[in-house]
Amino acid sequence: MKCPDGNNTYPVPKIMCSICIEEYGYGPATVRMVSNTGPPLPMPMQVPQGHMVQQIVDEHGILTHVILSPQPPGMPVQPMTGGPNNNAPQYYQGYTPHYATHPYHHHTHPGASSHVPAGAPTHPHGTPPPPSCNSLPSGPVHTPGPSQQSSMENRTNRQREKVRKKYYQRLEEGFYNQRPPPRRSPKPKVNGEIQPGSITNTPPVDTGQDLEEERKIIQHQLSNMPEPGVTEVEARSALIHLAPPEYDQNEFVIEAAEFQYELLLSDKGKDGKYKSVYSGDATEITLKDLKPATEYHLKVCTSLEDVKGSATEPVRFLTGICEPDPPQMPKLHARTKTSITLKWNATCENGARISTYTLECDKGQGDGFTEVYNGLQRQHRVSKLQATTKYTFRLAAINSVGKSQFSDLASYCTSGSVPSQPDPPMLSETFISALTISWIKRTNEDNFLLQIEDETTGHGFITEYNGPNLSHKVKTLRRNTDYKFRLAAVNDEGQSKWSEVSCFRTLPDRPSPPPKPQIKGKIHAHSFKVVWDPPKDNGGSDITKYIVELDDGRGGGYETLYEGSDREHICDHLIPGHIYMVRVACCSKGGRSDFSDFCIATTHAVSPGQCHAPKLQGKPKATSLHLRWGYPEYDGGANVMEFTAQMINPDNTSREVFKGRDLDCIVAGLSPGRPYLFQVRAFNMVGGGPWSEPLEVVSGAGVPDPPKTPLVNCRSPHSAMVLWDSPVNNGATITDYRLEWQHKSDLDFTQLYFGSNMNYEVKGLTPATLYSFRVQAINSAGSGPFSAVATCVTPPSSPSPVVYIRHTANANTISLSWKEPNCNGSDISSYNIDIGEKQLISTSAVTEYLLEELAPESVYKVRIQAVNGIGVGAFSSPVRISTKPLPPNPSRLECVIFAPNSLKLKWGDGRNPDMVTYTLEMEREDGNFQPVYSGPAHAYKVNKLTEMSSYDFRIYASNVAGNGPYSEVFTFTTLKAPPPALKAPKIQDIQLTSCNVDWASVRPMGSDSIVYILQLQSRDHEYKQMYRGPATSYSLHTLSPKTEYTIRVCAVRQCLDKSDDVVGPFSPCVMFTTPSLEPVTSLEPKLLETKIVEPKQLTDQQWAMIILLGFVIFACLVAFVAQQIILYTSSHSARHDDL
């Protein structure tokens, strides 16, 4: 076997090991293996099925094999270290095998070699293959589970590649003193599986010291970070660009996305304190919230997992200047009745020196803020103000960049006089424990001071309220008590005199409910006496009266029985044996109290009253009858317990026929046709009441016998006559007969006739239909049984009329359809159609027909009748049908606006009273016409066309009648497109008599070239062309000093087809002024002088000049803005017309 360099050969060390794992044993089992012939090598192991092997090399070169057995259910997976010294990296079992395993116990015998028991399961294909030298990891070798993440596999592969490269590098440097370790060669495979027998050695695994060296190498590579780039530096932000560190990609397999960057920023100088402002993997970072006009230093450091490189050299950048920060609100320094003096502090300049401060004032008159001061002083006195008036101020700072935002609003009042004595306070609302006091505010009063005095306490006046409100509710007062109040007004100048004292009194409270009333004496059948005590709390005032209410329990609620000052009352006119509830309430000046708890009293009962005469339930029968009665109107105050009924015979003898609690009874054993008298009375616990009035009843007769089978004669297809005879009446005259019929076998019989006649004519029958009839007789005893059923079949008839007609109308035709009517026993042979003409239209036995050759826009009345073998049926109801008008003819197309990319087409006269729809079609490249518009309009603009191209169009009109014919094909051609408008030109290097003008170029339009026209205008002169050519810059000479000029430029399209040039719109105008010959004087002495001189009051002439100058400046600004708006509007409208 040869080593990896191919020069030396040495034998492979043979180290054999077997692990004994007995039943019900759980791993892992760890076996240390030491080889003295060379570096530690992974060895092939034979393990039971379902187990895993991990081979670990620690820092002392000891190779350890760890066999992992399956974990029992519910047992957590524990991490294992790489060796006895616990210096190797830790590994965790990736997954639990998902196949069945046999549990084993393992026993270790000192001094004896391990063995594998017979019958132990082995690997399905022999010894599991050892890891090859190209896949040896730096940690323990283990079989990856299916649940491991792809990121862990990639990281493991990279670590193996690094270890392999470092191993070969150390071999070349002679790191190992012994012979080079042999390199493993792949085992021969049989059917895709590695077979035992050819074993090669693998490179050694890194120790802890090697890993530390590797970390230092990676840290050194991370320190090769290029300096960050700083671009787009503004006043408060900057864009930072980062690049990954430079490293040897052949030695390190690292992706750029794995680097983490940390930005360190310092605003205290290069050697100042740095602060971390960002940490992440982004390569472009925007720093915000920077300080304007500030020098910053930026450093970057890179990290990879837990290895961090050193920071780069600081990169300096300077933020730009901007407008000042908003100043603080002005503070009050002094005030008088007509002036207010304000002071303020300087604000942050943000890189540009503050040129002036602007102080504005709002006088509260609805005019908004007006400027009262503009200068560099930080103090100003605002005069000519009104006394005792509130003013609002705000402040802004201005530098060369612009104007800051205004400060917070500050409100101050001018001085005034002390308020005069106010009017006495007034009473607005009165409550039991509170009083609402109000007062009137005058002009110079800001706050009010209200005091209260309670004479019962002896503390005098105490301040109750201090504030600007015009009313106050004084709470927590005692009921029905007098209180004194006085008022004083306060402003900034002081407090007024106290007003006169006002005295107000709180309301009394309601009294509490009286105690529960009591019954005094004996309760009678119609009366009882009730007494009560006064309430425990009268609410602060005397009780004026009591109210007694009584509830009889009938749902009407309580009724008032008594109102007065006495504390007892007799309740009379009561119902015996009834339950009453009594309650009492009391009244005082504070109101009425709640009612007391109710007292219950029950009056004594008496015998019940007389019952009403009993009633006959149903008709009396020949031998029995049914009686019913009700409760008496008055039960005597006790529940009715039972009833007794008696019968008086025609011979004046009587007998009891019922006794019990029911309200009805059946009396049997009667003789037919005999008169009887019946009476009833009620009983309660007191006794029985009087007998009711008698009821006289005559016993009835029996029901009649059934009649004979009725006789049915069919007179026509729609009518029949039914006849029957009178049966035996059974002692009572027959009064009525009931005739029932059935026109379908699956339906029940229904009543057809009820009366005293013995015949009946049935009308409205359906031809060719089976009908059934039966009859019964009725007398005073009831209805007798029905007779036998008689049947008959009506003869056939002509068809029924057509009920519903559907139609669809066009200009010359009408399509009809209808539902076939009832044939009435004979099949339909044909139909007749009437459309208002003399001759009917005859069709076969179909339900559809098409009427042709009709007049457009005409109204037809359509009727249909059916015909069968019996005859002609009735016509259907007439249906009014209108034919539609003919489709409209097409209009002529015209092009009213030609443009490079669009054509506006017009047709018709612009009126569309009939709501005609027009469809415009355009021919495509494939020769087919495609609709581009459909609607009621008479014009349409076709967009997205190509310049200088011809297009074919056609149009047709449509209405409710359908689509009309197409028009002839019209051809229109688009125009050439002008060049686009240029941006405003830039003017540079302005001298006394010359300057340079630059402008943006325009892309060539197809094969046509572009030239530019430059025009110049001086004051009171027209534009003059100064240049025409393809260049995008031009130098102007022969200018006059101290002269205002306006310059503009446009693009011109030169056509190769020798047609006229197309001129594009002019760019926005740019104004500039050449410098004057006078030297520029320094303003610094004047500025210094203005700082020293105290501000003076301006005269009226100076104010007039300032106002005039401001008006002139304002007029110039309005004219300039109006000119810009007009130029923009004209250019925009021209561009819109071109499009």
Short mmCIF file of C-alpha atoms in Angstrom, two decimals, residues 102-513:
data_model
loop_
_atom_site.label_atom_id
_atom_site.label_comp_id
_atom_site.label_asym_id
_atom_site.label_seq_id
_atom_site.Cartn_x
_atom_site.Cartn_y
_atom_site.Cartn_z
CA HIS A 102 -33.70 -5.95 19.03
CA PRO A 103 -32.78 -4.68 22.51
CA TYR A 104 -29.54 -5.98 23.98
CA HIS A 105 -27.66 -5.74 27.28
CA HIS A 106 -23.89 -5.36 27.19
CA HIS A 107 -21.59 -6.65 29.91
CA THR A 108 -17.95 -5.71 30.24
CA HIS A 109 -15.63 -8.43 31.65
CA PRO A 110 -12.27 -7.19 32.95
CA GLY A 111 -9.33 -8.88 31.30
CA ALA A 112 -11.41 -10.64 28.72
CA SER A 113 -11.91 -9.68 25.12
CA SER A 114 -15.33 -8.65 23.91
CA HIS A 115 -17.25 -11.08 21.80
CA VAL A 116 -20.40 -11.15 19.74
CA PRO A 117 -22.97 -13.70 20.93
CA ALA A 118 -24.29 -16.23 18.48
CA GLY A 119 -27.41 -15.27 16.68
CA ALA A 120 -26.81 -11.55 17.12
CA PRO A 121 -28.09 -9.55 14.15
CA THR A 122 -25.45 -8.21 11.80
CA HIS A 123 -25.34 -5.76 8.92
CA PRO A 124 -27.46 -6.95 5.99
CA HIS A 125 -24.51 -6.78 3.59
CA GLY A 126 -21.64 -7.65 5.86
CA THR A 127 -19.40 -5.15 7.57
CA PRO A 128 -20.57 -1.52 7.06
CA PRO A 129 -18.22 0.40 4.77
CA PRO A 130 -15.60 2.62 6.43
CA PRO A 131 -15.46 6.33 5.59
CA SER A 132 -13.11 7.17 2.73
CA CYS A 133 -10.19 9.57 3.04
CA ASN A 134 -11.99 12.17 0.98
CA SER A 135 -14.97 12.29 3.34
CA LEU A 136 -13.25 12.14 6.75
CA PRO A 137 -14.67 14.88 9.04
CA SER A 138 -12.72 16.77 11.67
CA GLY A 139 -15.02 15.38 14.35
CA PRO A 140 -16.56 11.98 14.95
CA VAL A 141 -17.83 10.08 11.96
CA HIS A 142 -21.55 9.33 12.13
CA THR A 143 -24.27 8.36 9.76
CA PRO A 144 -26.38 11.40 8.88
CA GLY A 145 -30.08 11.03 9.46
CA PRO A 146 -32.74 11.96 6.95
CA SER A 147 -33.90 14.89 9.11
CA GLN A 148 -30.55 16.80 9.03
CA GLN A 149 -30.66 20.18 7.33
CA SER A 150 -28.85 20.87 4.06
CA SER A 151 -26.93 23.77 5.65
CA MET A 152 -25.29 21.40 8.16
CA GLU A 153 -24.25 19.07 5.31
CA ASN A 154 -22.68 21.91 3.34
CA ARG A 155 -20.78 23.13 6.37
CA THR A 156 -19.54 19.59 7.12
CA ASN A 157 -18.34 19.11 3.55
CA ARG A 158 -16.41 22.38 3.66
CA GLN A 159 -14.76 21.40 6.95
CA ARG A 160 -13.71 18.05 5.48
CA GLU A 161 -12.21 19.76 2.45
CA LYS A 162 -10.20 22.14 4.66
CA VAL A 163 -8.87 19.29 6.80
CA ARG A 164 -7.87 17.31 3.71
CA LYS A 165 -5.94 20.24 2.24
CA LYS A 166 -4.18 20.97 5.54
CA TYR A 167 -3.24 17.30 5.92
CA TYR A 168 -1.52 17.14 2.53
CA GLN A 169 0.23 20.46 3.21
CA ARG A 170 1.69 19.07 6.46
CA LEU A 171 2.81 15.92 4.67
CA GLU A 172 4.83 18.01 2.24
CA GLU A 173 6.34 20.03 5.12
CA GLY A 174 7.41 16.80 6.96
CA PHE A 175 5.09 17.25 9.88
CA TYR A 176 5.07 13.49 10.63
CA ASN A 177 8.49 12.00 11.64
CA GLN A 178 7.43 8.45 10.86
CA ARG A 179 6.62 7.14 7.47
CA PRO A 180 3.76 8.91 5.74
CA PRO A 181 0.47 7.37 6.67
CA PRO A 182 -1.04 5.17 4.01
CA ARG A 183 -3.93 6.50 2.00
CA ARG A 184 -7.08 4.51 1.80
CA SER A 185 -8.18 3.33 -1.57
CA PRO A 186 -11.82 2.71 -2.35
CA LYS A 187 -13.09 -0.78 -1.57
CA PRO A 188 -14.33 -2.93 -4.41
CA LYS A 189 -18.08 -2.81 -4.76
CA VAL A 190 -20.37 -5.74 -5.44
CA ASN A 191 -23.92 -4.85 -6.47
CA GLY A 192 -23.35 -1.28 -5.30
CA GLU A 193 -22.12 -2.30 -1.80
CA ILE A 194 -18.56 -1.97 -0.44
CA GLN A 195 -17.06 -5.34 0.44
CA PRO A 196 -14.55 -5.90 3.26
CA GLY A 197 -10.99 -6.94 2.58
CA SER A 198 -9.27 -3.82 1.21
CA ILE A 199 -8.64 -1.28 3.95
CA THR A 200 -6.68 1.95 3.50
CA ASN A 201 -5.70 4.54 6.04
CA THR A 202 -7.22 8.04 6.19
CA PRO A 203 -5.56 11.35 7.09
CA PRO A 204 -5.52 12.33 10.75
CA VAL A 205 -8.16 14.47 12.36
CA ASP A 206 -7.32 17.99 13.65
CA THR A 207 -6.71 18.43 17.32
CA GLY A 208 -7.78 21.42 19.45
CA GLN A 209 -4.47 23.24 18.79
CA ASP A 210 -4.93 22.89 15.04
CA LEU A 211 -8.41 24.35 15.27
CA GLU A 212 -7.05 27.36 17.16
CA GLU A 213 -4.46 27.88 14.43
CA GLU A 214 -7.19 27.63 11.84
CA ARG A 215 -9.23 30.31 13.68
CA LYS A 216 -6.22 32.65 13.61
CA ILE A 217 -5.81 32.10 9.86
CA ILE A 218 -9.50 32.86 9.26
CA GLN A 219 -9.26 35.95 11.52
CA HIS A 220 -6.29 37.17 9.51
CA GLN A 221 -8.22 36.73 6.27
CA LEU A 222 -11.21 38.60 7.73
CA SER A 223 -8.91 41.53 8.59
CA ASN A 224 -8.22 42.05 4.85
CA MET A 225 -11.42 44.05 4.62
CA PRO A 226 -11.29 46.88 2.03
CA GLU A 227 -12.21 50.36 3.19
CA PRO A 228 -15.93 51.22 2.88
CA GLY A 229 -17.12 53.58 0.18
CA VAL A 230 -19.20 56.63 1.10
CA THR A 231 -21.47 58.18 -1.58
CA GLU A 232 -24.59 60.33 -1.79
CA VAL A 233 -23.55 62.34 1.25
CA GLU A 234 -26.32 64.77 2.22
CA ALA A 235 -26.99 66.92 5.23
CA ARG A 236 -28.57 64.13 7.29
CA SER A 237 -27.83 60.88 5.41
CA ALA A 238 -25.10 58.99 3.53
CA LEU A 239 -24.91 55.75 1.52
CA ILE A 240 -22.24 53.22 2.58
CA HIS A 241 -20.92 50.58 0.14
CA LEU A 242 -19.15 47.46 1.51
CA ALA A 243 -17.12 44.76 -0.23
CA PRO A 244 -16.33 41.32 1.24
CA PRO A 245 -12.80 40.70 2.55
CA GLU A 246 -10.13 39.34 0.24
CA TYR A 247 -9.31 35.64 0.86
CA ASP A 248 -7.87 32.66 -0.96
CA GLN A 249 -10.85 30.89 -2.46
CA ASN A 250 -8.77 27.77 -3.15
CA GLU A 251 -8.03 27.35 0.57
CA PHE A 252 -11.32 28.51 2.07
CA VAL A 253 -14.74 27.45 0.81
CA ILE A 254 -16.80 30.43 2.05
CA GLU A 255 -19.81 32.07 0.48
CA ALA A 256 -20.05 35.88 0.47
CA ALA A 257 -23.51 35.74 2.08
CA GLU A 258 -22.01 34.21 5.26
CA PHE A 259 -20.05 37.36 6.18
CA GLN A 260 -21.46 39.69 8.83
CA TYR A 261 -20.48 43.37 8.85
CA GLU A 262 -20.44 45.86 11.72
CA LEU A 263 -20.29 49.64 11.10
CA LEU A 264 -18.53 51.81 13.69
CA LEU A 265 -19.16 55.58 13.50
CA SER A 266 -17.50 58.45 15.36
CA ASP A 267 -18.26 62.17 15.28
CA LYS A 268 -15.52 63.06 17.82
CA GLY A 269 -12.58 62.79 15.43
CA LYS A 270 -10.43 59.98 14.06
CA ASP A 271 -9.30 58.83 17.53
CA GLY A 272 -12.63 59.49 19.21
CA LYS A 273 -15.10 57.00 20.63
CA TYR A 274 -16.75 54.81 17.97
CA LYS A 275 -20.33 53.61 18.24
CA SER A 276 -21.85 50.61 16.48
CA VAL A 277 -24.60 51.80 14.13
CA TYR A 278 -25.28 48.65 12.09
CA SER A 279 -24.69 44.88 12.20
CA GLY A 280 -25.80 42.53 9.42
CA ASP A 281 -25.00 41.01 6.02
CA ALA A 282 -26.06 43.95 3.78
CA THR A 283 -23.44 45.53 1.50
CA GLU A 284 -25.30 48.83 0.99
CA ILE A 285 -26.42 50.70 4.10
CA THR A 286 -28.01 54.15 4.30
CA LEU A 287 -27.08 56.07 7.43
CA LYS A 288 -29.81 58.47 8.54
CA ASP A 289 -30.32 61.04 11.30
CA LEU A 290 -26.79 62.46 10.87
CA LYS A 291 -25.82 65.91 12.04
CA PRO A 292 -25.45 68.53 9.30
CA ALA A 293 -21.99 70.04 8.64
CA THR A 294 -20.31 67.41 10.83
CA GLU A 295 -17.16 65.42 10.19
CA TYR A 296 -17.62 61.69 10.68
CA HIS A 297 -15.16 58.77 10.69
CA LEU A 298 -16.32 55.30 9.69
CA LYS A 299 -14.76 51.87 10.30
CA VAL A 300 -15.94 48.37 9.34
CA CYS A 301 -15.11 44.98 10.77
CA THR A 302 -16.12 41.57 9.37
CA SER A 303 -17.09 38.43 11.26
CA LEU A 304 -17.72 34.81 10.23
CA GLU A 305 -19.73 32.88 12.82
CA ASP A 306 -17.81 33.47 16.07
CA VAL A 307 -14.56 34.65 14.40
CA LYS A 308 -14.25 38.45 14.08
CA GLY A 309 -11.60 40.36 12.14
CA SER A 310 -9.99 43.69 12.99
CA ALA A 311 -11.55 46.98 11.88
CA THR A 312 -10.48 48.89 8.77
CA GLU A 313 -8.78 52.28 8.76
CA PRO A 314 -11.19 55.14 9.47
CA VAL A 315 -12.80 56.75 6.43
CA ARG A 316 -13.61 60.44 6.76
CA PHE A 317 -16.66 62.15 5.25
CA LEU A 318 -18.37 65.50 5.90
CA THR A 319 -22.14 66.01 5.84
CA GLY A 320 -23.63 68.97 4.00
CA ILE A 321 -25.22 72.11 5.36
CA CYS A 322 -28.96 72.81 5.61
CA GLU A 323 -31.45 75.26 7.03
CA PRO A 324 -31.27 76.02 10.78
CA ASP A 325 -33.12 74.02 13.40
CA PRO A 326 -36.43 75.46 14.65
CA PRO A 327 -35.61 77.94 17.43
CA GLN A 328 -37.12 77.82 20.87
CA MET A 329 -40.23 79.90 21.44
CA PRO A 330 -39.52 83.53 22.45
CA LYS A 331 -39.61 84.35 26.17
CA LEU A 332 -41.23 87.33 27.86
CA HIS A 333 -38.66 89.87 29.03
CA ALA A 334 -40.86 92.83 29.93
CA ARG A 335 -44.34 94.16 29.23
CA THR A 336 -46.43 97.32 29.59
CA LYS A 337 -49.94 98.26 28.66
CA THR A 338 -48.92 99.01 25.04
CA SER A 339 -45.79 96.89 24.44
CA ILE A 340 -44.23 93.48 24.99
CA THR A 341 -40.45 92.85 24.99
CA LEU A 342 -39.35 89.36 23.90
CA LYS A 343 -35.98 87.59 24.03
CA TRP A 344 -34.83 84.32 22.49
CA ASN A 345 -31.78 82.09 22.37
CA ALA A 346 -29.65 81.28 19.33
CA THR A 347 -30.51 78.07 17.51
CA CYS A 348 -28.30 75.50 15.75
CA GLU A 349 -26.99 76.94 12.47
CA ASN A 350 -26.39 73.56 10.74
CA GLY A 351 -23.24 74.66 8.96
CA ALA A 352 -24.40 78.04 7.56
CA ARG A 353 -24.31 81.24 9.54
CA ILE A 354 -27.71 82.65 10.52
CA SER A 355 -28.38 85.81 8.54
CA THR A 356 -31.58 86.98 10.20
CA TYR A 357 -34.43 86.12 12.58
CA THR A 358 -38.10 86.58 11.69
CA LEU A 359 -40.61 87.32 14.47
CA GLU A 360 -44.34 87.11 13.62
CA CYS A 361 -47.35 88.11 15.71
CA ASP A 362 -51.03 87.13 15.67
CA LYS A 363 -53.23 89.83 17.23
CA GLY A 364 -56.31 87.59 17.34
CA GLN A 365 -58.28 89.66 14.82
CA GLY A 366 -58.52 86.89 12.19
CA ASP A 367 -55.72 88.33 10.01
CA GLY A 368 -53.27 85.54 10.86
CA PHE A 369 -49.58 86.08 11.64
CA THR A 370 -47.81 89.26 10.48
CA GLU A 371 -44.07 89.98 10.63
CA VAL A 372 -43.08 92.46 13.36
CA TYR A 373 -39.29 92.05 13.31
CA ASN A 374 -36.53 90.89 10.90
CA GLY A 375 -32.89 91.13 12.00
CA LEU A 376 -29.96 89.56 13.80
CA GLN A 377 -30.79 90.82 17.26
CA ARG A 378 -32.18 88.23 19.71
CA GLN A 379 -34.41 90.76 21.48
CA HIS A 380 -37.26 92.92 20.22
CA ARG A 381 -39.90 95.20 21.65
CA VAL A 382 -43.34 95.00 20.03
CA SER A 383 -45.13 98.32 20.55
CA LYS A 384 -48.48 99.96 19.70
CA LEU A 385 -50.43 97.18 21.40
CA GLN A 386 -53.71 97.33 23.30
CA ALA A 387 -53.90 96.98 27.03
CA THR A 388 -55.08 93.74 28.62
CA THR A 389 -54.95 91.90 25.27
CA LYS A 390 -53.53 88.47 24.45
CA TYR A 391 -50.99 88.20 21.58
CA THR A 392 -49.43 85.08 20.03
CA PHE A 393 -45.84 85.05 18.70
CA ARG A 394 -43.66 82.62 16.71
CA LEU A 395 -40.01 82.80 15.58
CA ALA A 396 -37.98 81.44 12.63
CA ALA A 397 -34.26 81.57 11.70
CA ILE A 398 -32.84 82.09 8.17
CA ASN A 399 -29.41 81.26 6.76
CA SER A 400 -27.95 81.02 3.26
CA VAL A 401 -29.64 77.60 2.69
CA GLY A 402 -33.16 78.54 3.64
CA LYS A 403 -35.64 79.24 6.37
CA SER A 404 -36.21 77.01 9.37
CA GLN A 405 -39.57 75.90 10.69
CA PHE A 406 -41.36 78.20 13.11
CA SER A 407 -40.94 77.72 16.83
CA ASP A 408 -43.74 76.71 19.17
CA LEU A 409 -46.40 79.37 19.73
CA ALA A 410 -45.93 81.71 22.70
CA SER A 411 -48.88 83.75 24.03
CA TYR A 412 -48.49 86.78 26.30
CA CYS A 413 -50.84 89.56 27.49
CA THR A 414 -50.21 93.25 27.91
CA SER A 415 -50.63 94.89 31.30
CA GLY A 416 -53.98 96.29 32.54
CA SER A 417 -55.85 97.40 35.68
CA VAL A 418 -57.17 95.47 38.69
CA PRO A 419 -60.79 94.23 38.16
CA SER A 420 -63.60 96.09 39.89
CA GLN A 421 -65.85 94.52 42.51
CA PRO A 422 -67.94 91.77 40.84
CA ASP A 423 -71.65 91.22 41.26
CA PRO A 424 -72.78 88.77 43.92
CA PRO A 425 -72.77 85.10 42.81
CA MET A 426 -76.05 83.66 41.52
CA LEU A 427 -77.75 80.32 42.12
CA SER A 428 -78.20 78.23 38.93
CA GLU A 429 -79.29 74.81 40.23
CA THR A 430 -80.23 73.45 43.65
CA PHE A 431 -79.65 69.87 44.74
CA ILE A 432 -79.91 67.93 47.97
CA SER A 433 -76.14 67.85 48.63
CA ALA A 434 -74.87 70.33 46.03
CA LEU A 435 -75.39 73.88 44.72
CA THR A 436 -74.43 75.21 41.27
CA ILE A 437 -73.14 78.81 41.61
CA SER A 438 -72.65 81.03 38.53
CA TRP A 439 -71.44 84.56 37.86
CA ILE A 440 -70.90 87.07 35.01
CA LYS A 441 -67.51 87.76 33.41
CA ARG A 442 -66.35 91.26 32.44
CA THR A 443 -63.64 92.36 30.00
CA ASN A 444 -60.56 92.55 32.25
CA GLU A 445 -61.30 89.49 34.39
CA ASP A 446 -59.25 86.34 33.82
CA ASN A 447 -59.87 84.08 36.85
CA PHE A 448 -62.41 84.00 39.67
CA LEU A 449 -62.13 83.14 43.36
CA LEU A 450 -65.26 81.69 45.04
CA GLN A 451 -65.48 81.24 48.81
CA ILE A 452 -68.11 79.49 50.99
CA GLU A 453 -69.06 79.85 54.67
CA ASP A 454 -70.86 77.28 56.81
CA GLU A 455 -71.98 78.95 60.03
CA THR A 456 -72.36 75.63 61.81
CA THR A 457 -68.61 74.94 61.59
CA GLY A 458 -67.37 78.39 62.64
CA HIS A 459 -64.41 78.35 60.21
CA GLY A 460 -65.50 81.44 58.24
CA PHE A 461 -65.11 81.76 54.46
CA ILE A 462 -63.11 78.99 52.79
CA THR A 463 -61.94 79.01 49.16
CA GLU A 464 -64.05 76.60 47.13
CA TYR A 465 -63.01 77.37 43.52
CA ASN A 466 -60.22 79.25 41.71
CA GLY A 467 -60.26 79.27 37.89
CA PRO A 468 -61.58 80.84 34.68
CA ASN A 469 -64.99 79.09 34.53
CA LEU A 470 -68.24 81.03 34.97
CA SER A 471 -69.96 78.43 37.12
CA HIS A 472 -69.03 75.85 39.74
CA LYS A 473 -70.90 73.00 41.41
CA VAL A 474 -70.27 72.87 45.15
CA LYS A 475 -70.62 69.28 46.31
CA THR A 476 -70.67 67.30 49.60
CA LEU A 477 -73.08 69.76 51.30
CA ARG A 478 -75.62 68.93 53.99
CA ARG A 479 -79.28 68.72 53.10
CA ASN A 480 -81.70 71.53 53.92
CA THR A 481 -78.86 73.82 55.15
CA ASP A 482 -78.04 77.52 54.46
CA TYR A 483 -74.63 78.45 53.00
CA LYS A 484 -73.05 81.88 52.27
CA PHE A 485 -70.97 82.66 49.15
CA ARG A 486 -68.81 85.56 47.93
CA LEU A 487 -66.83 86.16 44.74
CA ALA A 488 -63.62 87.99 43.66
CA ALA A 489 -62.17 88.56 40.17
CA VAL A 490 -58.42 88.13 39.44
CA ASN A 491 -56.20 89.16 36.53
CA ASP A 492 -52.48 89.68 36.06
CA GLU A 493 -52.64 93.00 37.91
CA GLY A 494 -54.21 91.65 41.06
CA GLN A 495 -57.46 90.72 42.81
CA SER A 496 -60.69 92.76 43.06
CA LYS A 497 -62.74 93.42 46.15
CA TRP A 498 -65.04 90.70 47.46
CA SER A 499 -68.60 90.86 46.21
CA GLU A 500 -71.61 91.07 48.45
CA VAL A 501 -72.49 87.86 50.30
CA SER A 502 -75.21 85.64 48.83
CA CYS A 503 -77.02 83.00 50.89
CA PHE A 504 -78.47 79.84 49.36
CA ARG A 505 -80.10 76.76 50.89
CA THR A 506 -79.86 73.12 49.80
CA LEU A 507 -82.95 71.03 49.20
CA PRO A 508 -84.27 68.59 51.79
CA ASP A 509 -83.93 64.87 51.05
CA ARG A 510 -86.71 62.36 50.68
CA PRO A 511 -87.68 60.58 53.87
CA SER A 512 -86.91 56.93 54.32
CA PRO A 513 -89.71 54.32 53.86
#
